[in-house]
Coordinates of C-alpha atoms and ligand atoms in Angstrom, one line a residue:
I1 CA -10.0 29.4 15.0
E2 CA -12.8 31.7 14.1
V3 CA -13.0 33.0 10.6
A4 CA -14.7 36.1 9.4
E5 CA -17.8 36.1 7.2
F6 CA -17.0 35.3 3.6
D7 CA -18.3 34.7 0.1
L8 CA -16.8 31.6 -1.5
V9 CA -17.4 31.1 -5.2
V10 CA -16.6 27.7 -6.6
F11 CA -16.2 27.5 -10.4
G12 CA -16.5 24.0 -11.8
A13 CA -18.9 23.2 -9.0
S14 CA -20.3 20.2 -10.7
G15 CA -17.0 18.7 -11.5
D16 CA -14.9 15.9 -10.1
L17 CA -12.8 17.9 -7.6
A18 CA -15.9 19.5 -6.1
H19 CA -17.6 16.1 -5.9
R20 CA -14.8 14.2 -4.2
K21 CA -13.0 16.9 -2.2
L22 CA -14.5 20.5 -2.0
I23 CA -18.1 19.8 -1.1
P24 CA -17.1 17.1 1.5
A25 CA -14.4 19.5 2.9
L26 CA -16.9 22.4 3.2
Y27 CA -19.5 20.1 4.8
H28 CA -17.1 19.0 7.5
R29 CA -16.0 22.6 8.2
C30 CA -19.7 23.6 8.5
A31 CA -20.6 20.6 10.6
D32 CA -17.7 21.5 13.0
G33 CA -19.1 24.9 13.3
Q34 CA -16.2 26.7 11.7
V35 CA -18.2 28.4 8.9
P36 CA -19.9 31.5 10.2
E37 CA -23.7 31.7 9.7
G38 CA -23.3 34.7 7.3
A39 CA -20.9 32.9 5.0
R40 CA -22.2 32.1 1.5
I41 CA -21.1 29.3 -0.7
I42 CA -21.9 30.1 -4.2
C43 CA -21.5 27.2 -6.6
S44 CA -21.2 27.9 -10.3
A45 CA -21.0 25.7 -13.4
R46 CA -22.4 25.7 -16.9
R47 CA -25.3 23.3 -16.2
D48 CA -28.8 24.6 -16.0
Y49 CA -29.4 23.9 -12.3
S50 CA -31.7 25.5 -9.8
D51 CA -30.5 25.8 -6.2
D52 CA -32.4 22.7 -5.4
D53 CA -30.9 20.7 -8.3
Y54 CA -27.5 21.6 -7.2
R55 CA -28.3 20.7 -3.6
Q56 CA -29.4 17.3 -4.8
W57 CA -26.1 16.9 -6.6
A58 CA -24.2 17.9 -3.5
R59 CA -26.3 15.6 -1.4
E60 CA -25.2 12.7 -3.6
A61 CA -21.6 13.7 -3.5
L62 CA -21.7 13.8 0.3
Q63 CA -23.5 10.4 0.5
E64 CA -20.8 8.9 -1.6
H65 CA -17.7 10.5 0.1
V66 CA -18.6 11.2 3.7
S67 CA -18.9 8.2 6.0
D68 CA -20.2 9.9 9.1
L69 CA -22.9 12.2 7.5
E70 CA -25.4 13.5 10.1
D71 CA -28.8 14.4 8.9
E72 CA -29.1 17.7 10.7
S73 CA -25.7 18.9 9.6
L74 CA -26.4 17.8 6.1
E75 CA -29.6 19.7 5.7
H76 CA -28.1 22.8 7.3
F77 CA -25.1 22.6 5.0
L78 CA -27.2 22.1 1.8
S79 CA -29.4 25.0 2.7
R80 CA -26.3 27.2 2.6
L81 CA -25.4 26.3 -1.0
H82 CA -26.5 28.7 -3.8
Y83 CA -26.1 28.0 -7.5
V84 CA -25.4 30.5 -10.3
K85 CA -25.1 29.3 -13.9
I86 CA -22.2 30.9 -15.7
D87 CA -20.9 30.2 -19.1
V88 CA -17.4 31.4 -18.3
G89 CA -16.3 31.8 -21.9
G90 CA -19.3 34.0 -22.7
T91 CA -21.1 36.8 -21.0
D92 CA -24.0 34.8 -19.5
G93 CA -24.2 34.7 -15.8
W94 CA -21.4 37.0 -14.8
S95 CA -23.8 39.9 -14.0
D96 CA -25.9 37.5 -11.8
L97 CA -22.8 36.7 -9.9
K98 CA -21.9 40.4 -9.6
T99 CA -25.4 41.2 -8.2
I100 CA -25.0 38.6 -5.5
L101 CA -21.4 39.6 -4.6
D102 CA -22.1 43.3 -4.6
E103 CA -24.6 42.9 -1.8
R104 CA -21.5 42.5 0.5
P105 CA -18.5 44.2 -1.0
D106 CA -16.6 44.3 2.3
V107 CA -16.4 40.6 3.2
V108 CA -13.6 38.2 2.2
R109 CA -14.3 37.0 -1.3
A110 CA -12.6 33.8 -2.6
F111 CA -12.8 32.3 -6.0
Y112 CA -12.0 28.7 -6.2
L113 CA -11.1 27.5 -9.8
A114 CA -12.0 23.8 -9.6
V115 CA -11.6 23.6 -13.4
G116 CA -9.0 22.4 -15.8
P117 CA -6.0 24.8 -16.3
D118 CA -7.2 25.7 -19.8
L119 CA -10.0 27.7 -18.2
F120 CA -7.9 29.5 -15.6
G121 CA -7.2 32.4 -17.9
T122 CA -10.8 32.7 -19.2
I123 CA -12.2 32.7 -15.7
C124 CA -9.7 35.2 -14.3
Q125 CA -10.4 37.5 -17.1
G126 CA -14.1 37.1 -16.6
I127 CA -13.7 37.9 -12.9
G128 CA -11.6 41.0 -13.8
N129 CA -13.9 42.2 -16.5
A130 CA -17.0 41.8 -14.3
G131 CA -15.3 44.1 -11.8
L132 CA -15.4 41.4 -9.0
V133 CA -11.9 41.9 -7.6
T134 CA -11.9 43.8 -4.2
D135 CA -9.0 44.2 -1.7
K136 CA -10.3 41.2 0.2
T137 CA -10.4 39.0 -2.9
R138 CA -8.5 35.7 -3.2
V139 CA -8.2 33.2 -6.0
V140 CA -7.4 29.5 -5.7
I141 CA -5.8 27.4 -8.4
E142 CA -4.7 23.8 -8.5
K143 CA -2.1 21.9 -10.3
P144 CA -1.2 21.2 -13.0
I145 CA 0.4 24.6 -13.2
G146 CA 1.9 24.2 -16.6
K147 CA 3.5 21.2 -18.2
D148 CA 7.0 22.8 -18.2
G149 CA 8.6 26.1 -17.1
A150 CA 7.4 28.1 -20.1
S151 CA 3.8 27.1 -19.9
A152 CA 3.8 27.6 -16.1
K153 CA 5.1 31.1 -16.7
A154 CA 2.4 31.9 -19.3
L155 CA -0.3 30.6 -16.9
N156 CA 1.1 32.5 -13.9
D157 CA 1.2 35.7 -16.1
T158 CA -2.4 35.3 -17.1
V159 CA -3.6 34.9 -13.5
G160 CA -1.1 37.6 -12.4
A161 CA -2.7 40.0 -14.8
V162 CA -5.9 40.1 -12.7
F163 CA -4.6 39.2 -9.2
K164 CA -1.7 40.2 -7.1
E165 CA 0.7 37.5 -5.8
E166 CA -0.7 38.0 -2.2
Q167 CA -4.2 37.1 -3.6
I168 CA -3.1 33.9 -5.4
F169 CA -3.4 30.7 -3.6
R170 CA -1.7 27.8 -5.5
I171 CA -2.8 24.6 -3.8
D172 CA -0.5 21.7 -3.4
H173 CA -2.8 19.5 -1.4
Y174 CA 0.1 17.5 0.1
L175 CA 0.9 20.6 2.2
G176 CA -2.5 20.4 3.8
K177 CA -2.0 16.8 5.0
E178 CA -1.8 16.6 8.8
T179 CA 1.4 14.6 8.8
V180 CA 3.1 16.9 6.4
Q181 CA 2.5 19.8 8.7
N182 CA 3.7 17.6 11.5
L183 CA 7.0 17.4 9.8
M184 CA 7.5 21.1 10.6
A185 CA 6.3 20.5 14.2
L186 CA 8.7 17.6 14.5
R187 CA 11.7 19.5 13.2
F188 CA 11.1 22.9 14.8
A189 CA 9.2 22.2 18.1
N190 CA 11.8 19.6 19.3
A191 CA 15.3 20.2 20.3
L192 CA 16.3 16.6 19.6
F193 CA 16.4 16.5 15.9
E194 CA 17.9 19.8 14.7
P195 CA 21.5 19.2 15.9
L196 CA 21.5 15.9 14.0
W197 CA 19.7 17.1 10.9
N198 CA 22.6 17.4 8.5
A199 CA 25.1 15.5 6.4
A200 CA 27.3 14.7 9.5
H201 CA 24.6 12.5 11.0
I202 CA 22.1 11.6 8.2
D203 CA 23.2 9.1 5.6
H204 CA 20.3 9.6 3.2
V205 CA 16.6 10.4 2.9
Q206 CA 14.0 8.5 1.0
I207 CA 10.6 9.8 0.0
T208 CA 8.1 7.3 -1.3
V209 CA 4.6 8.1 -2.6
A210 CA 3.3 4.8 -3.7
E211 CA -0.2 4.3 -5.0
S212 CA -1.9 0.9 -5.5
L213 CA -4.5 2.3 -8.0
G214 CA -4.0 2.7 -11.7
V215 CA -4.8 5.7 -13.7
G216 CA -8.3 4.5 -14.4
G217 CA -10.6 7.1 -15.9
R218 CA -7.9 9.8 -15.8
A219 CA -5.8 8.2 -18.5
G220 CA -6.5 11.0 -20.9
Y221 CA -5.0 13.7 -18.7
Y222 CA -2.4 11.4 -17.2
D223 CA -0.9 10.5 -20.5
T224 CA 0.0 14.1 -21.2
A225 CA 1.6 14.4 -17.8
G226 CA 3.3 11.3 -16.4
A227 CA 4.6 10.6 -12.9
L228 CA 7.3 13.3 -13.0
R229 CA 5.0 16.1 -13.7
D230 CA 2.0 14.7 -11.9
M231 CA 3.7 14.0 -8.5
V232 CA 7.4 15.0 -8.4
Q233 CA 7.3 18.5 -9.7
N234 CA 4.8 19.4 -6.9
H235 CA 4.0 17.1 -4.1
I236 CA 7.4 15.3 -3.7
L237 CA 9.5 18.3 -4.2
Q238 CA 7.4 20.1 -1.6
L239 CA 8.0 17.3 0.8
L240 CA 11.7 17.4 0.1
C241 CA 11.7 21.1 0.8
L242 CA 10.1 20.6 4.2
V243 CA 12.6 18.0 5.1
A244 CA 15.6 19.9 3.9
M245 CA 14.9 23.6 4.5
E246 CA 16.7 25.7 7.0
P247 CA 14.7 26.8 10.0
P248 CA 12.5 29.7 8.8
E249 CA 12.5 32.8 10.8
S250 CA 8.9 32.2 11.7
M251 CA 5.8 30.4 10.3
N252 CA 5.0 33.5 8.3
A253 CA 4.2 32.6 4.7
D254 CA 7.2 34.3 3.1
S255 CA 9.7 33.1 5.7
V256 CA 8.7 29.5 5.0
R257 CA 8.5 29.9 1.3
D258 CA 11.9 31.7 1.1
E259 CA 13.5 28.7 2.8
K260 CA 11.8 26.2 0.5
L261 CA 12.9 28.2 -2.5
K262 CA 16.5 28.0 -1.5
V263 CA 16.3 24.2 -1.4
L264 CA 14.8 24.0 -4.8
K265 CA 17.5 26.3 -6.2
A266 CA 20.2 24.2 -4.6
L267 CA 19.1 20.9 -6.2
S268 CA 21.9 19.6 -8.4
P269 CA 20.8 19.5 -12.0
I270 CA 19.9 16.2 -13.6
T271 CA 20.6 16.5 -17.4
E272 CA 21.3 14.4 -20.4
A273 CA 24.8 13.8 -19.0
N274 CA 23.7 12.0 -15.9
A275 CA 19.9 11.2 -16.3
D276 CA 20.4 7.5 -17.0
K277 CA 22.4 7.1 -13.8
L278 CA 20.1 9.2 -11.6
T279 CA 16.6 8.4 -12.9
V280 CA 14.5 5.3 -13.6
R281 CA 11.2 5.4 -15.5
G282 CA 8.6 2.7 -15.5
Q283 CA 5.2 1.9 -16.9
Y284 CA 2.9 -0.8 -15.5
R285 CA 1.7 -3.8 -17.5
A286 CA -1.1 -6.1 -16.5
G287 CA -0.8 -7.8 -13.1
A288 CA -2.6 -8.2 -9.9
S289 CA -3.6 -6.0 -7.1
A290 CA -5.4 -6.8 -3.9
G291 CA -8.7 -7.0 -5.7
G292 CA -7.5 -9.4 -8.4
A293 CA -6.3 -9.1 -12.0
V294 CA -5.8 -5.6 -13.3
P295 CA -5.0 -4.3 -16.8
G296 CA -1.8 -2.6 -17.8
Y297 CA -1.5 1.1 -18.5
L298 CA -1.7 0.9 -22.3
E299 CA -4.8 -1.2 -22.1
E300 CA -6.4 1.4 -19.8
L301 CA -5.3 4.1 -22.2
G302 CA -6.5 2.2 -25.2
R303 CA -3.4 2.9 -27.2
D304 CA -0.2 0.9 -27.5
D305 CA 2.3 3.6 -28.4
S306 CA 2.5 5.7 -25.2
T307 CA 5.9 6.1 -23.5
T308 CA 4.4 8.0 -20.5
E309 CA 5.9 7.0 -17.2
T310 CA 3.7 5.8 -14.4
F311 CA 6.6 5.3 -12.1
V312 CA 9.7 7.3 -11.5
A313 CA 12.6 6.9 -9.1
L314 CA 15.3 9.6 -8.8
K315 CA 18.4 10.2 -6.9
A316 CA 18.5 13.9 -6.0
E317 CA 21.2 15.9 -4.3
I318 CA 21.1 19.2 -2.6
A319 CA 24.3 21.1 -3.1
N320 CA 24.6 23.1 0.1
W321 CA 26.5 22.9 3.4
R322 CA 23.8 21.0 5.3
W323 CA 23.2 18.3 2.7
A324 CA 26.3 17.9 0.5
G325 CA 26.8 14.2 -0.2
V326 CA 23.4 13.1 1.2
P327 CA 21.3 11.4 -1.4
F328 CA 17.5 12.1 -1.5
Y329 CA 16.0 9.0 -3.1
L330 CA 12.5 9.9 -4.5
R331 CA 10.0 7.5 -6.0
T332 CA 6.4 7.5 -6.9
G333 CA 4.2 5.3 -9.0
K334 CA 0.8 3.9 -9.8
R335 CA -0.2 0.3 -9.4
L336 CA 2.5 -0.4 -6.9
A337 CA 2.4 -3.1 -4.3
Q338 CA 0.8 -1.0 -1.6
R339 CA -0.6 2.5 -1.0
V340 CA 2.0 4.1 1.2
S341 CA 3.5 7.5 1.5
E342 CA 6.4 8.0 3.8
I343 CA 9.6 9.9 4.4
A344 CA 12.4 7.9 5.9
V345 CA 15.4 9.7 7.3
Q346 CA 18.2 7.2 7.7
F347 CA 20.9 8.2 10.2
R348 CA 24.5 7.1 10.0
P349 CA 25.7 4.0 11.8
I350 CA 27.3 4.3 15.2
P351 CA 31.0 5.1 14.9
H352 CA 32.2 2.1 16.9
S353 CA 30.6 -0.9 18.5
I354 CA 31.4 -2.0 22.0
F355 CA 29.3 -5.2 21.6
D356 CA 30.6 -8.6 20.6
A357 CA 29.4 -10.6 17.6
E358 CA 26.7 -12.4 19.7
A359 CA 24.9 -9.1 20.2
G360 CA 23.9 -9.2 16.5
H361 CA 23.7 -6.6 13.9
I362 CA 23.3 -3.0 15.0
S363 CA 21.0 -1.1 12.6
A364 CA 21.5 2.6 12.2
N365 CA 18.6 4.7 13.5
R366 CA 15.8 5.6 11.2
L367 CA 13.1 8.1 11.5
V368 CA 10.0 7.3 9.5
I369 CA 7.3 9.9 8.9
R370 CA 4.2 8.0 7.6
L371 CA 1.9 10.3 5.6
Q372 CA -0.7 7.8 4.7
P373 CA -2.3 5.4 5.5
D374 CA -1.8 4.9 9.3
E375 CA -0.4 8.4 9.8
G376 CA 2.3 8.6 12.4
V377 CA 6.0 8.9 13.2
Q378 CA 8.3 6.1 14.1
M379 CA 11.8 6.1 15.3
K380 CA 13.7 2.9 14.9
V381 CA 16.1 2.4 17.8
M382 CA 18.2 -0.5 19.1
I383 CA 17.4 -2.0 22.5
K384 CA 18.6 -5.0 24.5
D385 CA 16.4 -8.1 23.8
P386 CA 14.6 -8.6 27.1
G387 CA 15.5 -11.7 29.1
P388 CA 18.5 -13.2 30.9
G389 CA 20.1 -14.5 27.8
G390 CA 23.0 -12.1 27.6
M391 CA 23.4 -8.9 25.6
R392 CA 21.5 -9.4 22.4
L393 CA 20.4 -6.3 20.5
R394 CA 17.2 -5.8 18.7
E395 CA 15.7 -3.0 16.6
V396 CA 12.3 -1.7 17.8
P397 CA 10.1 1.2 16.8
L398 CA 9.3 4.0 19.1
D399 CA 5.9 4.5 17.7
M400 CA 3.6 7.5 17.6
S401 CA 0.4 6.6 15.7
F402 CA -1.9 9.6 15.3
A403 CA -5.0 7.5 15.1
E404 CA -4.3 5.9 18.5
A405 CA -2.9 9.0 20.2
F406 CA -5.7 11.4 19.1
K407 CA -9.1 9.7 18.7
I408 CA -10.4 12.3 16.3
R409 CA -11.2 12.2 12.6
N410 CA -8.2 13.0 10.5
P411 CA -9.3 16.1 8.5
D412 CA -8.8 16.0 4.8
A413 CA -6.1 18.4 3.4
Y414 CA -8.7 20.5 1.7
E415 CA -10.5 21.3 4.9
R416 CA -7.4 23.0 6.2
L417 CA -6.5 24.6 2.9
I418 CA -9.9 26.2 2.2
M419 CA -10.0 27.7 5.6
D420 CA -6.5 29.1 5.2
V421 CA -7.6 30.8 2.0
I422 CA -10.4 32.4 3.9
R423 CA -8.0 33.4 6.7
G424 CA -5.6 34.8 4.1
N425 CA -2.7 32.6 5.3
Q426 CA -0.4 31.6 2.4
T427 CA 2.1 29.5 4.4
L428 CA 0.9 26.2 2.9
F429 CA 0.5 27.5 -0.7
M430 CA 3.1 27.7 -3.4
R431 CA 4.5 31.0 -4.3
R432 CA 5.2 31.7 -8.0
D433 CA 9.0 31.6 -7.7
E434 CA 8.7 28.1 -6.1
V435 CA 6.7 26.8 -9.0
D436 CA 9.3 28.3 -11.4
A437 CA 12.2 26.8 -9.5
A438 CA 10.6 23.4 -9.4
W439 CA 10.2 23.4 -13.1
A440 CA 13.7 24.7 -13.6
W441 CA 14.9 21.4 -12.0
I442 CA 12.3 19.2 -13.8
D443 CA 12.6 20.6 -17.3
P444 CA 16.1 19.2 -18.0
I445 CA 15.0 15.8 -16.8
L446 CA 12.1 15.8 -19.2
D447 CA 14.5 17.0 -22.0
A448 CA 17.0 14.3 -21.2
W449 CA 14.3 11.6 -21.3
K450 CA 13.1 13.0 -24.6
A451 CA 16.6 12.9 -26.1
S452 CA 17.2 9.4 -24.8
K453 CA 16.6 6.3 -26.9
D454 CA 15.4 4.5 -23.8
T455 CA 11.7 4.2 -23.0
P456 CA 10.2 3.5 -19.6
R457 CA 10.8 0.0 -18.3
S458 CA 7.8 -2.2 -17.9
Y459 CA 6.8 -3.4 -14.5
T460 CA 4.1 -5.7 -13.4
A461 CA 1.1 -4.1 -11.7
G462 CA 1.2 -4.8 -7.9
T463 CA 5.0 -4.8 -7.6
W464 CA 7.4 -2.1 -6.4
G465 CA 8.2 -0.9 -9.9
P466 CA 11.0 -1.8 -12.3
S467 CA 14.0 -3.6 -10.8
A468 CA 16.2 -0.8 -12.0
S469 CA 14.7 1.3 -9.2
I470 CA 16.0 -1.1 -6.7
A471 CA 19.4 -1.1 -8.4
L472 CA 19.4 2.7 -8.2
V473 CA 19.8 2.5 -4.4
E474 CA 21.6 -0.8 -4.2
R475 CA 24.4 0.6 -6.3
D476 CA 25.0 2.9 -3.4
G477 CA 24.9 0.1 -0.9
R478 CA 21.4 1.0 0.3
T479 CA 17.9 -0.4 0.1
W480 CA 14.4 1.1 -0.1
A481 CA 12.7 1.2 3.3
E482 CA 9.4 -0.4 2.3
D483 CA 10.0 -3.2 -0.1
G484 CA 7.5 -5.6 1.2
Ligands
LIG1 C1 -2.8 14.2 -7.4 C2 -2.4 13.4 -8.6 O1 -2.2 15.4 -7.4 O2 -2.4 13.4 -6.3 C3 -2.9 12.0 -8.7 O3 -2.7 14.1 -9.8 C4 -2.6 11.3 -7.4 O4 -2.4 11.3 -9.8 C5 -3.0 12.1 -6.2 O5 -3.3 10.1 -7.4 C6 -2.6 11.5 -4.9 O6 -3.1 12.2 -3.8 P1 -3.4 11.5 -2.4 O7 -3.8 12.6 -1.5 O8 -4.4 10.4 -2.7 O9 -2.1 10.9 -2.0

């Protein structure tokens, strides 16, 4: 889809996010011809770079993170980058930026804040004070949006003092993942699922976001967050919303976000009274991963007194007509056995079997939406085992692997999301009330953990987390879908 000309300003342009994600995403969009010739990418940071210095930095970022770099596209892309040095806390640089932007006051103007949240306020105020906000201006911010409801409110107030809600794009990069958007296609572009998509036919839902890496160099940030804030408050709750929401009236941003908000509000509270039954926290100790021996979390952190969780499993329930009594088991963690993110929708067993014992066990149907790696959708169904040997049943996957079906590069989430910002489409971005509602569910869990005498259970790196997480589902007569 064509986009209009724009000026994109990236703050924090020499940082980690720009290096790993933004510059590569912009390169791909340019190489695919989606960035109009008149568009300007203005990169800003505190370093004393010239345009050429920054282009060199970007070249290295691309060489590291893009496997199919093409020389011609690379040179063309680099020539489109401009650098402006701004000391965001001071006055230096803002007027230079203003001079550049004022050349074209009528084009879409997007400010991407690829910086830590402690700078969001300063930069927004700087943008406001420099008079850079036009009707066509947008601002993009990333998680963490607060560390609890109160701090999220303060942060949203600060950003909201300069920008209107329609101008604020809060990124949850999970919403930009191809398979996550496919969840909406699957549910709402097929007649097959919707009649079955409720408590009468679905036994439970599992959402797993397992990572095999540890916290590595991010231990400093991570220790102030933990798995619940880092992954559940945002990514996993967003996935849960897309699975559980009512059909929105349209794909219009507010229709979709209204429905997601209702799900968040319907989550049954987890508090001190039930947290020990419904939540499991873990922290990895030294163990092994595919590459060999790996250190434990405390060693990586360089302290031995942290009780930050690197794993969490939860049993959530949505108290509404569609989902009453259907558990949503959620889990995520670092240094688990495998990197795999998937949503498994487990249907109820058949009401009555007409087959005799020799036919074997009849497994209930399961729909698995694999987000990464090996993106795809799988439906587990029963068939007759081929051959003349009588009626023996077997479970097989009806498989839809995206890599095989579409032989195209799977675009990174940021590619989609940045272009949506330019297009002004907020469907895949979190509205302020969603962030608040997610925290309203998370805060009591954090409080309950704080009040509890328990600390996270230790698990060996390279396993599926503490055994209590397995017990959490086994107590209900169920098992995790992917336990190796
Ligand atoms: C980030 C978290 O939001 O998501 C990280 O802060 C996590 O801790 C990452 O590793 C996972 O993203 P992805 O796209 O690699 O699954």
